[in-house]
């Protein structure tokens, strides 16, 4: 299989994405050139908006709301997405949308520009892995945003699946989660609601950083859950967001199944 070098972006701004590509050898497989080009254009726009975002917003916010997040905990395929979506209907909570998670550096400015109103006009699509309909304003897992903010982490394996990424170290996870939480509170001014399967490996870190945090847990019959995970691996789009073809050892759920892959470095992996 032939490859090519292409400077572009999967997640962030031009500078960090250039470093991200160089860490991965800069290899983008030919079928994904259009995606890399589109991502590069997005990175350029993010680079232009990022200083505007920093000028418009400081880090001051209602710290009481930051300190009392609610986390939906559960293993992959246990029903956490359903529970997360149900709780998100409560106007008491603010939660990261897909737009907020994909653009953690600039989503505050995007909200100020009214971009969510435009995105609400785009019809949602069903995800291949679970048939759940999502759009740009749907509740989204925060670990994607934390990986983007940090410039590394397990979720980045979606872009370069042939490389094994380890989860964020505890201190980096805590720092990025607090930064992201403050930005979300600035936008929504509500108590925050989070959900990501990887959180089960960071419970101690979350409690240490946010002593007032609360957890909602959901369980499922282990046998049924295991078969559901296998089904997700068969039906999930393995190249969603990818810039490379997956290798033989890559898995479609990747870091979304931390208890199976045991690739977290927090010391509390299941």
mmCIF file of C-alpha atoms in Angstrom, residues 2-132:
data_model
loop_
_atom_site.group_PDB
_atom_site.id
_atom_site.type_symbol
_atom_site.label_atom_id
_atom_site.label_comp_id
_atom_site.label_asym_id
_atom_site.label_seq_id
_atom_site.Cartn_x
_atom_site.Cartn_y
_atom_site.Cartn_z
ATOM 1 C CA UNK A 2 1.352 3.371 -0.971
ATOM 2 C CA UNK A 3 1.293 6.325 1.370
ATOM 3 C CA UNK A 4 1.924 10.028 1.156
ATOM 4 C CA UNK A 5 2.889 12.857 3.457
ATOM 5 C CA UNK A 6 0.258 15.529 3.878
ATOM 6 C CA UNK A 7 0.277 18.359 6.368
ATOM 7 C CA UNK A 8 -3.177 18.654 7.861
ATOM 8 C CA UNK A 9 -5.303 18.361 10.939
ATOM 9 C CA UNK A 10 -7.733 15.979 12.562
ATOM 10 C CA UNK A 11 -8.727 17.940 15.588
ATOM 11 C CA UNK A 12 -7.108 21.187 16.544
ATOM 12 C CA UNK A 13 -5.174 24.121 15.117
ATOM 13 C CA UNK A 14 -2.430 24.200 12.492
ATOM 14 C CA UNK A 15 0.547 24.204 14.873
ATOM 15 C CA UNK A 16 -0.617 21.365 17.117
ATOM 16 C CA UNK A 17 -1.916 19.326 14.188
ATOM 17 C CA UNK A 18 1.413 19.666 12.384
ATOM 18 C CA UNK A 19 3.140 18.297 15.482
ATOM 19 C CA UNK A 20 0.498 15.565 15.710
ATOM 20 C CA UNK A 21 1.189 14.472 12.139
ATOM 21 C CA UNK A 22 4.947 14.546 12.568
ATOM 22 C CA UNK A 23 4.639 12.309 15.625
ATOM 23 C CA UNK A 24 2.863 9.820 13.375
ATOM 24 C CA UNK A 25 5.354 10.124 10.551
ATOM 25 C CA UNK A 26 2.972 12.372 8.612
ATOM 26 C CA UNK A 27 1.547 9.386 6.751
ATOM 27 C CA UNK A 28 -1.949 9.736 5.327
ATOM 28 C CA UNK A 29 -3.233 6.907 3.151
ATOM 29 C CA UNK A 30 -4.406 8.088 -0.319
ATOM 30 C CA UNK A 31 -8.145 7.350 0.161
ATOM 31 C CA UNK A 32 -8.138 9.791 3.069
ATOM 32 C CA UNK A 33 -6.493 12.736 1.296
ATOM 33 C CA UNK A 34 -9.815 14.605 0.881
ATOM 34 C CA UNK A 35 -10.540 14.158 4.589
ATOM 35 C CA UNK A 36 -7.059 15.410 5.491
ATOM 36 C CA UNK A 37 -7.521 18.416 3.198
ATOM 37 C CA UNK A 38 -10.862 19.257 4.765
ATOM 38 C CA UNK A 39 -9.335 18.881 8.231
ATOM 39 C CA UNK A 40 -6.497 21.200 7.222
ATOM 40 C CA UNK A 41 -9.003 23.861 6.199
ATOM 41 C CA UNK A 42 -10.763 23.390 9.511
ATOM 42 C CA UNK A 43 -7.463 23.675 11.359
ATOM 43 C CA UNK A 44 -6.759 26.952 9.576
ATOM 44 C CA UNK A 45 -10.108 28.344 10.671
ATOM 45 C CA UNK A 46 -9.468 27.135 14.227
ATOM 46 C CA UNK A 47 -6.042 28.792 14.233
ATOM 47 C CA UNK A 48 -7.640 32.098 13.241
ATOM 48 C CA UNK A 49 -10.410 31.812 15.841
ATOM 49 C CA UNK A 50 -8.269 30.613 18.730
ATOM 50 C CA UNK A 51 -6.673 33.995 19.584
ATOM 51 C CA UNK A 52 -10.121 35.589 19.230
ATOM 52 C CA UNK A 53 -11.497 33.056 21.701
ATOM 53 C CA UNK A 54 -8.675 33.778 24.148
ATOM 54 C CA UNK A 55 -9.298 37.528 23.795
ATOM 55 C CA UNK A 56 -13.058 37.259 24.302
ATOM 56 C CA UNK A 57 -12.936 34.879 27.263
ATOM 57 C CA UNK A 58 -10.791 34.555 30.358
ATOM 58 C CA UNK A 59 -10.842 31.675 32.823
ATOM 59 C CA UNK A 60 -13.261 33.296 35.293
ATOM 60 C CA UNK A 61 -16.552 31.456 35.769
ATOM 61 C CA UNK A 62 -18.928 30.175 38.433
ATOM 62 C CA UNK A 63 -16.538 27.843 40.257
ATOM 63 C CA UNK A 64 -19.397 26.361 42.275
ATOM 64 C CA UNK A 65 -20.823 24.874 39.069
ATOM 65 C CA UNK A 66 -17.374 23.643 38.031
ATOM 66 C CA UNK A 67 -16.862 21.851 41.344
ATOM 67 C CA UNK A 68 -20.128 19.839 41.227
ATOM 68 C CA UNK A 69 -20.076 17.815 37.983
ATOM 69 C CA UNK A 70 -22.117 14.674 37.491
ATOM 70 C CA UNK A 71 -20.511 11.702 35.726
ATOM 71 C CA UNK A 72 -22.362 8.845 34.063
ATOM 72 C CA UNK A 73 -20.223 5.788 34.777
ATOM 73 C CA UNK A 74 -20.403 2.407 33.098
ATOM 74 C CA UNK A 75 -18.557 0.045 30.839
ATOM 75 C CA UNK A 76 -18.979 0.236 27.083
ATOM 76 C CA UNK A 77 -22.319 -1.154 25.846
ATOM 77 C CA UNK A 78 -23.897 -1.006 29.311
ATOM 78 C CA UNK A 79 -26.471 1.673 28.444
ATOM 79 C CA UNK A 80 -24.484 4.790 29.376
ATOM 80 C CA UNK A 81 -25.323 6.576 26.111
ATOM 81 C CA UNK A 82 -29.051 6.129 26.709
ATOM 82 C CA UNK A 83 -28.722 7.306 30.321
ATOM 83 C CA UNK A 84 -26.541 10.261 29.291
ATOM 84 C CA UNK A 85 -29.051 11.354 26.654
ATOM 85 C CA UNK A 86 -31.955 11.034 29.097
ATOM 86 C CA UNK A 87 -30.244 13.078 31.815
ATOM 87 C CA UNK A 88 -29.222 15.694 29.251
ATOM 88 C CA UNK A 89 -32.917 16.458 28.706
ATOM 89 C CA UNK A 90 -33.000 17.983 32.196
ATOM 90 C CA UNK A 91 -32.528 21.784 31.789
ATOM 91 C CA UNK A 92 -30.610 21.762 35.077
ATOM 92 C CA UNK A 93 -27.598 20.266 33.304
ATOM 93 C CA UNK A 94 -25.145 21.576 30.773
ATOM 94 C CA UNK A 95 -23.229 19.034 28.714
ATOM 95 C CA UNK A 96 -20.627 19.018 25.929
ATOM 96 C CA UNK A 97 -22.221 18.815 22.503
ATOM 97 C CA UNK A 98 -20.499 17.220 19.549
ATOM 98 C CA UNK A 99 -19.463 20.667 18.367
ATOM 99 C CA UNK A 100 -18.041 21.484 21.813
ATOM 100 C CA UNK A 101 -16.054 18.228 21.853
ATOM 101 C CA UNK A 102 -14.707 18.551 18.310
ATOM 102 C CA UNK A 103 -13.634 22.171 18.785
ATOM 103 C CA UNK A 104 -12.623 22.535 22.454
ATOM 104 C CA UNK A 105 -10.274 25.441 21.688
ATOM 105 C CA UNK A 106 -12.901 27.635 20.040
ATOM 106 C CA UNK A 107 -16.418 26.403 20.873
ATOM 107 C CA UNK A 108 -17.047 29.401 23.136
ATOM 108 C CA UNK A 109 -16.581 31.760 20.202
ATOM 109 C CA UNK A 110 -18.647 29.495 17.951
ATOM 110 C CA UNK A 111 -21.519 29.773 20.432
ATOM 111 C CA UNK A 112 -21.132 33.546 20.509
ATOM 112 C CA UNK A 113 -21.317 33.639 16.696
ATOM 113 C CA UNK A 114 -24.546 31.635 16.727
ATOM 114 C CA UNK A 115 -23.073 28.608 14.951
ATOM 115 C CA UNK A 116 -25.208 26.128 16.966
ATOM 116 C CA UNK A 117 -28.356 27.643 15.432
ATOM 117 C CA UNK A 118 -26.974 26.911 11.982
ATOM 118 C CA UNK A 119 -25.863 23.414 12.922
ATOM 119 C CA UNK A 120 -29.324 22.641 14.264
ATOM 120 C CA UNK A 121 -30.568 22.794 10.662
ATOM 121 C CA UNK A 122 -28.345 19.853 9.651
ATOM 122 C CA UNK A 123 -30.228 16.532 9.932
ATOM 123 C CA UNK A 124 -28.806 13.945 12.279
ATOM 124 C CA UNK A 125 -27.497 10.553 11.193
ATOM 125 C CA UNK A 126 -27.531 7.164 12.857
ATOM 126 C CA UNK A 127 -24.204 5.856 14.129
ATOM 127 C CA UNK A 128 -23.163 2.557 12.619
ATOM 128 C CA UNK A 129 -22.004 1.106 15.937
ATOM 129 C CA UNK A 130 -25.305 1.436 17.852
ATOM 130 C CA UNK A 131 -27.943 2.962 15.557
ATOM 131 C CA UNK A 132 -28.248 6.055 17.791
#
